[in-house]
XYZ file of C-alpha atoms in Angstrom:
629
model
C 0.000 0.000 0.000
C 1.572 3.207 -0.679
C 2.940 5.401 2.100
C 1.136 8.376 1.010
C -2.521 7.048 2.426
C -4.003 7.890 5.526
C -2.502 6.619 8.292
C -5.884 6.547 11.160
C -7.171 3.576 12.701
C -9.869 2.312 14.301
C -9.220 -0.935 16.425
C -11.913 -4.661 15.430
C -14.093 -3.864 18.458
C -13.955 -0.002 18.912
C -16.819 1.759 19.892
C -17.155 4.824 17.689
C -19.422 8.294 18.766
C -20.648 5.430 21.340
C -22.672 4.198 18.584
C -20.823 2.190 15.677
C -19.173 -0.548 16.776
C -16.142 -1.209 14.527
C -16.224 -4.582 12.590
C -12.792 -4.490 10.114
C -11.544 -2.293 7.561
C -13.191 -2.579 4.099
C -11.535 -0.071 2.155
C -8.716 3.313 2.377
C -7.729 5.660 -0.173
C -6.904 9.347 0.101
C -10.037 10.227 0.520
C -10.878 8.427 3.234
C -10.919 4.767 5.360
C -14.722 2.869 5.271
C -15.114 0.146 8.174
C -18.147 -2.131 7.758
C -19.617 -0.741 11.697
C -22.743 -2.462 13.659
C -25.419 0.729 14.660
C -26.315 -1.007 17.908
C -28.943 0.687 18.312
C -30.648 -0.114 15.443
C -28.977 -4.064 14.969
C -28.129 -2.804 11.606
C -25.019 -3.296 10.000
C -23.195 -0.008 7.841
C -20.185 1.619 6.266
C -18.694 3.897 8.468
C -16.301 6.392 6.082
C -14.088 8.955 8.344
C -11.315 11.451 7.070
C -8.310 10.716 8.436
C -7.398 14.058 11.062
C -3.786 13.309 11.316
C -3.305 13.736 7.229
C -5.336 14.773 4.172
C -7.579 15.349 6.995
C -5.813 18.511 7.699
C -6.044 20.126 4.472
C -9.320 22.535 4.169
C -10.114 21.675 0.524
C -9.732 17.954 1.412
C -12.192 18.238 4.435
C -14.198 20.829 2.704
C -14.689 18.292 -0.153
C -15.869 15.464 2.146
C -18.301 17.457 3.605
C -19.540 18.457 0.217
C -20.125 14.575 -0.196
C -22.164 14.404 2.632
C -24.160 17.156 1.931
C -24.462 15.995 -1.972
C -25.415 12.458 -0.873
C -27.809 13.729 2.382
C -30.302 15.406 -1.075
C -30.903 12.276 -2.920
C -33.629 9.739 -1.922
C -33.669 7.710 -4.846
C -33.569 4.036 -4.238
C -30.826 3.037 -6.322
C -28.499 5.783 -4.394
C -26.770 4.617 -1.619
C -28.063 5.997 1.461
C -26.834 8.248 4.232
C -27.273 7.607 7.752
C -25.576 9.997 9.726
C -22.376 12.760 9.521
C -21.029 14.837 11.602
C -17.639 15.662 13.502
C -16.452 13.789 16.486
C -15.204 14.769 20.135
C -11.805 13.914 18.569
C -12.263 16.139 15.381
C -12.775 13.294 13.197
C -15.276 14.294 9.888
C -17.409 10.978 9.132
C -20.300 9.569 7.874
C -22.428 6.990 7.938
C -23.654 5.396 4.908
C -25.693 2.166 3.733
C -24.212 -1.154 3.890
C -24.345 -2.705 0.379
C -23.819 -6.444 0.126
C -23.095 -8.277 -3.375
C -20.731 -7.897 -5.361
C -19.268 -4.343 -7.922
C -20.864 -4.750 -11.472
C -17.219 -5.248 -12.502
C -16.597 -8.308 -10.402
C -20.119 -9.925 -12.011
C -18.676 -9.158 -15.394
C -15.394 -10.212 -14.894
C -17.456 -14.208 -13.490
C -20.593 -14.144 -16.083
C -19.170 -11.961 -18.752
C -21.487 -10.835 -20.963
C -25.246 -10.126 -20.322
C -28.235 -10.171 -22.158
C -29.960 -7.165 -23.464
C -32.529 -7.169 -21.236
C -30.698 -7.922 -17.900
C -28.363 -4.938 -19.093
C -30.772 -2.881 -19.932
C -32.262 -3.119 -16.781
C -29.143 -2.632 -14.994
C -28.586 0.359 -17.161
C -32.058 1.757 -16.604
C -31.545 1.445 -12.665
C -28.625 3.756 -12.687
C -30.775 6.168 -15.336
C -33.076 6.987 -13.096
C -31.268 7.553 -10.041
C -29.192 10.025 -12.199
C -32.461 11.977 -13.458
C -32.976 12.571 -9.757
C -29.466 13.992 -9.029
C -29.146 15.890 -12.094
C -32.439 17.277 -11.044
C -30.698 18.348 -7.755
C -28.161 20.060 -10.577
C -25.617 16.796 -9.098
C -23.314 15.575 -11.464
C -21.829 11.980 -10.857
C -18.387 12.278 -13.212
C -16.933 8.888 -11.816
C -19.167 6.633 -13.381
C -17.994 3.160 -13.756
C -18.129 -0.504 -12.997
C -16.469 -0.878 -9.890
C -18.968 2.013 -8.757
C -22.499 0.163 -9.056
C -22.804 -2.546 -6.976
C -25.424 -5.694 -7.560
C -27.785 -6.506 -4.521
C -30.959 -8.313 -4.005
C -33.564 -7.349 -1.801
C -36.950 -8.507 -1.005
C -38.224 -7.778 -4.368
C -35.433 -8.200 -6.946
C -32.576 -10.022 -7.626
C -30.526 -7.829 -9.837
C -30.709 -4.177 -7.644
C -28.234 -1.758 -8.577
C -26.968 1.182 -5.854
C -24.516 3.903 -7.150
C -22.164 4.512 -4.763
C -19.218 6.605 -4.374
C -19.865 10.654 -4.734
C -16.792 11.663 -3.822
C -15.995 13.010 -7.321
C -18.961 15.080 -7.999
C -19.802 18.431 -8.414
C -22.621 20.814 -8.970
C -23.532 22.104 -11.582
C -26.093 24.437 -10.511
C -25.963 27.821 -10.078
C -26.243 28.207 -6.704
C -22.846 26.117 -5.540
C -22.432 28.308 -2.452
C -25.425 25.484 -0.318
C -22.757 23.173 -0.777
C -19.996 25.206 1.043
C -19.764 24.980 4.869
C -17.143 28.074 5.028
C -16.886 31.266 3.459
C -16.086 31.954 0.383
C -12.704 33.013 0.510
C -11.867 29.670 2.448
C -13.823 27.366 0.010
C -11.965 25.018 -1.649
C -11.263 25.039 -5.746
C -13.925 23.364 -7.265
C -13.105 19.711 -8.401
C -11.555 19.458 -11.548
C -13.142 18.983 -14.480
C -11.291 15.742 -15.466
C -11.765 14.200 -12.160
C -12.757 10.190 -12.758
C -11.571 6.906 -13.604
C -9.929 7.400 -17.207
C -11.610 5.029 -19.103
C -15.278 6.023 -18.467
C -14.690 10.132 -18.936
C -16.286 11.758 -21.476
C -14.049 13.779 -24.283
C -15.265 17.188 -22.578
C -14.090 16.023 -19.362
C -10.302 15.166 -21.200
C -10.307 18.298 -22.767
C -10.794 20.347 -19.785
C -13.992 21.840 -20.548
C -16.991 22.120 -18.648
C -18.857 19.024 -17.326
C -22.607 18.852 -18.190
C -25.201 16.018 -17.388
C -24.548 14.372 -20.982
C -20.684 13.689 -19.807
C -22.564 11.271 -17.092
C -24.828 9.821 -20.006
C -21.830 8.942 -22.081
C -20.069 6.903 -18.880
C -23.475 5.395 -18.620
C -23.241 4.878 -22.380
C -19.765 3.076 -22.072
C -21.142 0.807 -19.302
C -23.991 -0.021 -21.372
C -21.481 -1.132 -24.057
C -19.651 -3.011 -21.619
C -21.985 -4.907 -20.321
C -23.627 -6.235 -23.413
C -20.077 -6.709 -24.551
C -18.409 -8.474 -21.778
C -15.347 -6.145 -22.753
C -14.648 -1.869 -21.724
C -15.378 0.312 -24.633
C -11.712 1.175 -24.236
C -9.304 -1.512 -24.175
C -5.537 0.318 -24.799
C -3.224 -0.155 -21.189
C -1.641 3.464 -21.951
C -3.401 6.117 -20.974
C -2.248 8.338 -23.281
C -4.031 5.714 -25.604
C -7.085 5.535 -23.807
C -7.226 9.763 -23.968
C -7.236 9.496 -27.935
C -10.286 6.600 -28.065
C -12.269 9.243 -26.293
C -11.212 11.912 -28.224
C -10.386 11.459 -31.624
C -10.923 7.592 -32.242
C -13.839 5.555 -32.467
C -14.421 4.478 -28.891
C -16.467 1.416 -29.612
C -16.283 -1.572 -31.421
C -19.630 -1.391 -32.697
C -19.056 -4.489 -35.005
C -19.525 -6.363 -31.042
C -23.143 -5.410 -31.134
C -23.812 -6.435 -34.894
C -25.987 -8.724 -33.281
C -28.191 -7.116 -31.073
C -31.073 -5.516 -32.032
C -31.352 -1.816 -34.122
C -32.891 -0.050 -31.280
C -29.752 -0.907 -28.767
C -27.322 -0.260 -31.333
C -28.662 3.183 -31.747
C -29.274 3.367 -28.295
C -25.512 2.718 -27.580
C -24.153 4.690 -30.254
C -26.182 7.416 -29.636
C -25.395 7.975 -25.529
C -21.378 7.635 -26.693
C -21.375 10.311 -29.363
C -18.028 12.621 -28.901
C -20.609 15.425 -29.537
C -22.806 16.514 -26.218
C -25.432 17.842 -28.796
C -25.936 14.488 -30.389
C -26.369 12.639 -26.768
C -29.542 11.979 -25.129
C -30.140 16.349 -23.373
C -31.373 14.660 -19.818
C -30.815 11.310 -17.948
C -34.880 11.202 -18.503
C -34.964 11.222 -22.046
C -32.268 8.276 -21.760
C -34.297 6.381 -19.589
C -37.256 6.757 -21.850
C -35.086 5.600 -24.798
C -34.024 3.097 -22.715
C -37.666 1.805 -21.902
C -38.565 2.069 -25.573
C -35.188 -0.337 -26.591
C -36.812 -2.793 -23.907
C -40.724 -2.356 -24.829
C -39.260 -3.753 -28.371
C -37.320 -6.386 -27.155
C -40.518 -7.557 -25.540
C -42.457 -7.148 -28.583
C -39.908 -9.402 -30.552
C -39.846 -12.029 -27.577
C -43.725 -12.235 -28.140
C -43.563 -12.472 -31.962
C -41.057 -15.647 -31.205
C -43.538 -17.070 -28.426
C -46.157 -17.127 -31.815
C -43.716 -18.619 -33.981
C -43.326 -21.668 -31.387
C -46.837 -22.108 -31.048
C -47.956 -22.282 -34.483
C -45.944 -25.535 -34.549
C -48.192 -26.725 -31.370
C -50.932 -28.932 -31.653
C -53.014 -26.836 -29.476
C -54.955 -23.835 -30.535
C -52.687 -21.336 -31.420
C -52.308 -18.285 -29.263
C -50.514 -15.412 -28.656
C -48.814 -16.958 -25.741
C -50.923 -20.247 -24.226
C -50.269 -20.510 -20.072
C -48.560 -23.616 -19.212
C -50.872 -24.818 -16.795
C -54.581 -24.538 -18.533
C -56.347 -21.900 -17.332
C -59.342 -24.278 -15.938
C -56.740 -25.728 -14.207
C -56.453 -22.715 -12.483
C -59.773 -22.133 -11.925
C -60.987 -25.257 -10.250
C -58.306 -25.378 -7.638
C -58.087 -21.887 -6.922
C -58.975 -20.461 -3.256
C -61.594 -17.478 -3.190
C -59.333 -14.606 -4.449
C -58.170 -11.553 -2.355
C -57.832 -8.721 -3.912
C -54.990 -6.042 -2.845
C -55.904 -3.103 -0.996
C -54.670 0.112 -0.252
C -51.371 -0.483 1.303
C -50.831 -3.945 0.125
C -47.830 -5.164 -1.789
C -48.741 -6.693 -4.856
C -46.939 -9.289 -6.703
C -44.009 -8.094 -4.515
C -42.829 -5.234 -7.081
C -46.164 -2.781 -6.615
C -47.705 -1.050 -3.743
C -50.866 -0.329 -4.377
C -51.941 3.346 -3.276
C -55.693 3.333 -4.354
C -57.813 1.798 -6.845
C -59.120 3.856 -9.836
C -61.998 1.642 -10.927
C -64.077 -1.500 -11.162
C -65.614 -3.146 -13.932
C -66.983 -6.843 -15.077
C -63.247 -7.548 -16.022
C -61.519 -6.664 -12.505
C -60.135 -3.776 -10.491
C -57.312 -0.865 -11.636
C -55.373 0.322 -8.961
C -53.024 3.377 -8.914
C -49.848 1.658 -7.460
C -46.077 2.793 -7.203
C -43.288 0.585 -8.515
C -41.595 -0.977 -4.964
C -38.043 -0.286 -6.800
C -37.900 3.273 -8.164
C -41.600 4.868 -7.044
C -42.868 4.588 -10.581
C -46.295 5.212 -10.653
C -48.003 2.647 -12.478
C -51.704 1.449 -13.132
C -51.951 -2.420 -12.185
C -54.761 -4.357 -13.919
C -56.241 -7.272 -12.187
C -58.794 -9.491 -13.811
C -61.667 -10.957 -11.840
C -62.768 -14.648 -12.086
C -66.118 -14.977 -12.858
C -67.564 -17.877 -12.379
C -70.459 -17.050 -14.220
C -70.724 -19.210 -17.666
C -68.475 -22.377 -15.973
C -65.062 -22.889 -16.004
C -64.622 -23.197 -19.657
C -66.105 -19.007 -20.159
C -63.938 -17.758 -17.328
C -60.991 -19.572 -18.940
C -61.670 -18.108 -22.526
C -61.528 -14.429 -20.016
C -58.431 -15.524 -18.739
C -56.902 -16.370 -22.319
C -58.365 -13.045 -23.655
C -56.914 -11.429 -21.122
C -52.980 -12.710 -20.654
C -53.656 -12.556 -24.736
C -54.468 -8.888 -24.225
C -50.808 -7.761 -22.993
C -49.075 -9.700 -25.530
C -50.793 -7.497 -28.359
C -50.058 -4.827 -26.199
C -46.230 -6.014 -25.981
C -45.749 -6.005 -29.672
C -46.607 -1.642 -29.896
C -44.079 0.783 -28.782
C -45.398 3.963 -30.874
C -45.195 6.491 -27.972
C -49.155 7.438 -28.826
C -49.763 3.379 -27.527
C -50.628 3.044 -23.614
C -47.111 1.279 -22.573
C -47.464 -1.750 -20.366
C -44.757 -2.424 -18.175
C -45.503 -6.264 -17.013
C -47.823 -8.581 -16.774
C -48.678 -12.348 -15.231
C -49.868 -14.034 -12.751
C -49.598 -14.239 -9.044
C -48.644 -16.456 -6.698
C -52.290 -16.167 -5.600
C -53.379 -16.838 -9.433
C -54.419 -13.228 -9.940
C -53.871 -12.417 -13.290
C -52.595 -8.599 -13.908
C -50.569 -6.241 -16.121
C -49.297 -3.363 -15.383
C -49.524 -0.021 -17.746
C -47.941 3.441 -17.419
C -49.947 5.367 -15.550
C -51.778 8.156 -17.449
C -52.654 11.379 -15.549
C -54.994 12.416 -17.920
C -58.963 12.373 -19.037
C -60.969 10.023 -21.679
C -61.478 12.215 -24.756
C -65.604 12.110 -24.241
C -64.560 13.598 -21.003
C -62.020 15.529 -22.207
C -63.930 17.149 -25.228
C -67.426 18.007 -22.558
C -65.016 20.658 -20.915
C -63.265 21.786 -24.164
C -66.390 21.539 -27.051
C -65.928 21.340 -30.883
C -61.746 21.402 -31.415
C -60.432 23.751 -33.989
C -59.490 22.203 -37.241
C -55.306 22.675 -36.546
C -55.973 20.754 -33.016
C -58.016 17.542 -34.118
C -55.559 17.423 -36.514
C -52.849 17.266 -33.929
C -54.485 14.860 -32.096
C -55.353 12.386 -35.161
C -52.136 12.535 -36.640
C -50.720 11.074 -33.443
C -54.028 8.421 -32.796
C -52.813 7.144 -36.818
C -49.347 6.801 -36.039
C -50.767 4.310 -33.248
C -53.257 2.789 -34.961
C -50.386 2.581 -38.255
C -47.953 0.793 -36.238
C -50.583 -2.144 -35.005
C -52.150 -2.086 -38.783
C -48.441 -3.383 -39.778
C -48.037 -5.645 -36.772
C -51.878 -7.177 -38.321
C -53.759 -6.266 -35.423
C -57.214 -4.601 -35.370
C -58.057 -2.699 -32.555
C -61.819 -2.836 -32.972
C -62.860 -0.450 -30.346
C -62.004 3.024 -31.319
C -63.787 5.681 -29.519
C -63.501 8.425 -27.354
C -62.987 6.694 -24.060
C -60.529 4.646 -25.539
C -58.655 7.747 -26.479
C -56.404 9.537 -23.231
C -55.886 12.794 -23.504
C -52.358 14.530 -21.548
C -51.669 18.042 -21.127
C -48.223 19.101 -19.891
C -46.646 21.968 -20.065
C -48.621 22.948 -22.893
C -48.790 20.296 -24.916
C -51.685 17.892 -25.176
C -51.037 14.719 -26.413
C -53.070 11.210 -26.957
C -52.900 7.540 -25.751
C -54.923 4.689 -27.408
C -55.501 2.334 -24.843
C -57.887 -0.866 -24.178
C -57.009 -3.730 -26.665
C -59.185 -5.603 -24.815
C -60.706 -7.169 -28.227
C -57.982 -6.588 -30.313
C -57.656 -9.123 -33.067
C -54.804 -10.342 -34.889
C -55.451 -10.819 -38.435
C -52.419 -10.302 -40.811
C -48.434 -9.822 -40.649
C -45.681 -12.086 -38.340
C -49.180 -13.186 -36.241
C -51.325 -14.436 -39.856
C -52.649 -18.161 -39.367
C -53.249 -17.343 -35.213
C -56.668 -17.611 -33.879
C -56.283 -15.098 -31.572
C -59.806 -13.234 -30.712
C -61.502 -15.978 -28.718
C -64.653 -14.995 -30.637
C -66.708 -16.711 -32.816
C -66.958 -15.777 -36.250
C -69.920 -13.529 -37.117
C -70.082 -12.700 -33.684
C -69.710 -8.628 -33.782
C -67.653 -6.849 -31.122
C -67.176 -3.318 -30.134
C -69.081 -0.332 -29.573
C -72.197 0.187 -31.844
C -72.230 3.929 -31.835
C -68.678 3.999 -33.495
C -68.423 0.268 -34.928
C -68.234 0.281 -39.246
C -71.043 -1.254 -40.914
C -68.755 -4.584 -41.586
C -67.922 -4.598 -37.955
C -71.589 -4.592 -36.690
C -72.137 -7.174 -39.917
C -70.065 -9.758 -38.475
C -67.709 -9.605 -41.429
C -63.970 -10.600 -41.534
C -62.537 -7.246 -41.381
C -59.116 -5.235 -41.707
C -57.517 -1.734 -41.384
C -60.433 0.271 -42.727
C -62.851 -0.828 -40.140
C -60.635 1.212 -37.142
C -60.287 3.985 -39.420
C -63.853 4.397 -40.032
C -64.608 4.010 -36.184
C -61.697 6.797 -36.088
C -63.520 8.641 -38.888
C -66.392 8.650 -36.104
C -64.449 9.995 -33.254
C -63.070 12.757 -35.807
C -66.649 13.671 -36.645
C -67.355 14.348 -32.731
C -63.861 16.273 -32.048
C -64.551 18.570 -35.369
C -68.573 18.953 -34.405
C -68.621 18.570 -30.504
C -71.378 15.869 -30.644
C -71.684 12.397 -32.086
C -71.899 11.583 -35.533
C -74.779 8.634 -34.548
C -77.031 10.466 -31.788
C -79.744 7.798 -31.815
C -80.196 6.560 -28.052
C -81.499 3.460 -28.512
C -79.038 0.290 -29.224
C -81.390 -0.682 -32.083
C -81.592 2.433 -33.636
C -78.227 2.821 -33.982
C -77.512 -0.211 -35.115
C -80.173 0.305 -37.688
C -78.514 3.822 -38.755
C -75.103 2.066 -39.656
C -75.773 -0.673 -41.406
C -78.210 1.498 -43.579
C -76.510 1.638 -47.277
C -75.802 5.820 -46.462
C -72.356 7.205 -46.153
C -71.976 9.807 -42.713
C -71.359 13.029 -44.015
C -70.015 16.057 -42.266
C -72.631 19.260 -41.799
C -72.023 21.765 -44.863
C -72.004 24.661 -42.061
C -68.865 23.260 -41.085
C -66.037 25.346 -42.692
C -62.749 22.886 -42.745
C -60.051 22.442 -45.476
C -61.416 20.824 -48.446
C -58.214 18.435 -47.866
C -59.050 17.407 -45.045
C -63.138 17.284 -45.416
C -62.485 14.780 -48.502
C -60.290 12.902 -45.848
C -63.344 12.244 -43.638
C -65.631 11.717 -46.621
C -63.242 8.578 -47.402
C -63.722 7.620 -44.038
C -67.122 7.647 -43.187
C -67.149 5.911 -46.126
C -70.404 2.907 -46.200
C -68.420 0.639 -48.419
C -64.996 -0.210 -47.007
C -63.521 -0.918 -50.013
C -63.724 3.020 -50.787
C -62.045 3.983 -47.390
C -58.461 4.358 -47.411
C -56.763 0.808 -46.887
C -54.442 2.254 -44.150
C -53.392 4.595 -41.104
C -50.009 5.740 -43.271
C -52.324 6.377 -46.505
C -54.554 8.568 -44.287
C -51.545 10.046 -42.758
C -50.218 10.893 -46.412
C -53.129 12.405 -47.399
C -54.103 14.592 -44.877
C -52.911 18.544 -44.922
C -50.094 19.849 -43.413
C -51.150 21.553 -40.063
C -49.669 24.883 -39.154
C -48.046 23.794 -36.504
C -46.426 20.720 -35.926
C -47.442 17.921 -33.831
C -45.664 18.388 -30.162
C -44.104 15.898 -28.855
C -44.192 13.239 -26.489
């Protein structure tokens, strides 16, 4: 050990501040000496880190910068930070502070004994570390010693593979306001940390160069860990560091031909986070993460289009995904269920915080994600036994069949769902992002008849959903207005299509699956905004959702349905009348755009466009752009 580090001890068995009892020496570097300590009086076990007094605790930048730490680390809640207990000075002038005890292993040691991981473990290791960062950047904290040997791999209650970031000692702010970090005046302050403090082959090119940090020099060590991980391998391999200093900034970094393999989306995803150029990385550690979640909603979409390919070589009926114990199985020895309450843990990862409604099909609860306070909207489904076993097993199938459609669609104007399964219980759920927002028929009674610019905003972005299932072959067969949420954020409003509950899957990587647990000429939906065919019975395709969409355009342009009949009957008898829907003359619009609802109120489908991107092509240009996401 060099000579240079701090000399301080504390004895196996010393009592510390009379309240950390001293269990060995885990770690010392100039910065400081962390023993693993017992709290008595909470039976807990922690990392005790003190400054040594009798060295580099002497010098006022060195203390000042520890207490920085502790002040740094003292903001951040997030549960993939490491957590501080306790800090202060003792009677002997001793700076410390008492952090969280991590057990498991550094991410480098579990590369360096599994090599590398799959895309979705890493991801979800990456994803960890992205959101703990959005919170300190948020605090204006920036990490700048991002690397392996700094996350370490834990399980808890909940999850195996839990990542904490540990190790601040390297960070600075980059907020304005630096002087809350500063326990002494100004003029005794100590320099600020230099901008190419970190380990050497995880900086960022800005960092080398000696400019300014910013949050996207974090995103690009995250970026480099990302590549690492996937890889088995660093990013940067050279010994010299003189070597290492031109990868970052002049040489291709990566290897990309390592990831020729993985999918598009992670390629792009790496490549992107590691540009040279801080204005062609990801602007905020929460657009990464929701790049991040969008690389992993496809990965789950391509996992489900392989479950269909194995089952169409089954002997079974062909579905989406079938359980492997059948699902009247299930039923007959299942206990009376329990559903969660307010307060419960659910399926281990979710506690639920209230529920938002109840209908024949279950419960929704608003619920927070155990591991990073996500909020989330869990979906249980309720076991009727109404109709025998074999009816409440087709529910369950629908159902479980339900989030694998849903699995396949990452267009951001889709409701994203997050999981989905079963219980140990054998409650069936899935879990959705949760949308603070209103139903459109809500949404529209408070706003009235939209200008033409603003429906057009809004149906742009319900096409680009409904184009990206078209391609996958599925038919979402209930458009309407409360299938349609409507977000407003800082002034932007902005759409969801949600509720596939009878979704079908006719055409594309799914054709051949009998996947609607219906019975042909059976007609599902909505009557007030299902097409003729749909009401019919008829096989149907793409221009069936646009005409229901043609429907809900009619009420956002007009402020009131295109069908008003209140009777069932009636309205049934109104659409499957010969007549096309036609908008009111009165109605000034752009003569684009009223031939574009002409085509889609269209009786026979066959004159309807045939898809979401032909409407999308021939609609006008709106003045302004569509926001986004």
């Amino acid at each position: 050990m060099p000579s240079n580090l701090p000399h301080y001890h504390l004895q196996t068995g010393a009592l510390f501040e009379d309240k950390y009892r001293v269990l060995r020496e885990l770690s010392r570097s100039e910065r400081g000496i962390i023993y693993l300590s017992l709290q008595e009086s909470m039976g807990r076990r922690v990392a005790l880190k003190v400054l040594d007094p009798g060295t580099s605790g002497q010098a006022p930048a060195a203390r000042e910068r520890f207490l920085r730490e502790v002040k740094i680390i003292s903001k951040l809640r997030h549960p993939n930070t490491r957590t501080i207990y306790d800090f202060g000075e003792s009677a002997a002038g001793v700076a410390y502070m008492v952090l969280e005890f991590v057990e498991g292993e550094t991410l480098a040691e579990l590369l360096r004994r599994e090599g590398a991981q799959k895309p979705r473990r890493a991801l979800m290791f990456i994803g960890q570390a992205a959101r703990a960062l959005t919170e300190a950047h948020g605090f204006g904290i920036l990490h700048q010693d991002l690397c392996p040997t700094n996350f370490k791999v834990m399980s808890t209650e909940t999850e195996r593979d839990f990542i904490k970031i540990l190790d601040f000692g390297m960070a600075r702010i980059a907020c304005a306001d630096e002087a809350q970090f500063s326990s002494v005046a100004d003029e005794n302050a100590p320099p600020p940390l230099p901008v190419h403090s970190g380990t050497l082959c995880y900086m960022s090119p800005e960092q080398l160069r000696g400019d300014e940090s910013t949050f996207a020099s974090d995103l690009y060590s995250l970026g480099l860990i990302l590549y690492e991980v996937l890889t088995g391998e660093p990013a940067i391999t050279d010994e010299q560091p003189i070597a290492q200093m031109r990868q970052h900034l002049s040489a291709e970094p990566l290897a990309l031909a390592k990831l020729a393999t993985l999918p598009p989306e992670l390629q792009q995803l790496v490549r992107q986070a590691t540009s040279k150029s801080i204005a062609l990385r990801h602007s905020s550690a929460e657009q990464f993460t929701e790049a991040l979640d969008l690389v992993l909603k496809a990965l789950a979409a391509r996992e489900s289009v392989e479950t269909v390919r194995v089952s169409l070589n089954s002997d079974s009926e062909p579905m989406l995904e079938e359980p492997s114990t059948p699902m009247t199985t299930l039923i007959e020895n299942s206990s009376p269920q329990a559903f969660p309450e307010p307060g419960d843990f659910f399926a281990e990862a979710y506690e639920i915080k209230t529920i938002l409604g109840t209908g024949g099909f279950g419960h929704v609860y608003f619920a927070r994600r155990r591991s990073d306070q996500h909020r989330v909207a869990v979906k249980v489904l309720t076991r009727n036994s109404e109709g025998g076993d074999a009816t409440a097993a087709k529910h369950s199938r629908r159902f479980m069949r339900e989030a694998r459609i849903v699995a396949l669609l990452k267009c951001p104007y889709t409701i994203s769902l997050l999981d989905f399964g079963e219980t140990d219980d054998g409650l069936l759920f899935h879990v959705y992002e949760y949308l603070d927002g209103k139903v459109l028929s809500e949404w529209l009674q408070g706003e009235g008849a939209l200008s033409e610019q603003r429906a057009l905003i809004l149906l742009r972005q319900i096409l680009a959903s409904l184009a990206e299932a078209h391609e996958q072959g599925i038919l979402h067969r209930d458009i309407k207005p409360s299938n349609l949420m409507i977000l407003e954020a800082d002034g932007m409003t902005n759409v969801r299509v949600i509720d596939f509950g009878i979704a079908k899957v006719v055409s594309g990587v799914l054709a051949g699956t009998r996947t609607d647990l219906t019975t042909e000429g059976t007609a599902v939906g909505t009557p007030r905004y299902m097409s003729p065919e749909q009401l019919r019975g008829d096989s149907l395709g793409p221009p069936s959702d646009l005409y229901s969409l043609g429907l809900v355009l009619f009420e956002m342009l007009t402020g009131r349905p295109a069908i008003e009949a209140s009777n069932t009957y009636h309205i049934i008898a109104q659409q499957i009348t010969e007549a096309d829907i036609t908008l009111p003359k009165t109605l000034v619009l752009d003569p684009t755009l009223r031939m574009v609802i002409d085509r889609l109120l269209s009786w026979d489908p066959k004159r309807r466009f045939q898809s979401a991107a032909e409407v999308l092509d021939a609609l006008p240009v709106p003045i302004a752009s569509a926001p986004q996401v």
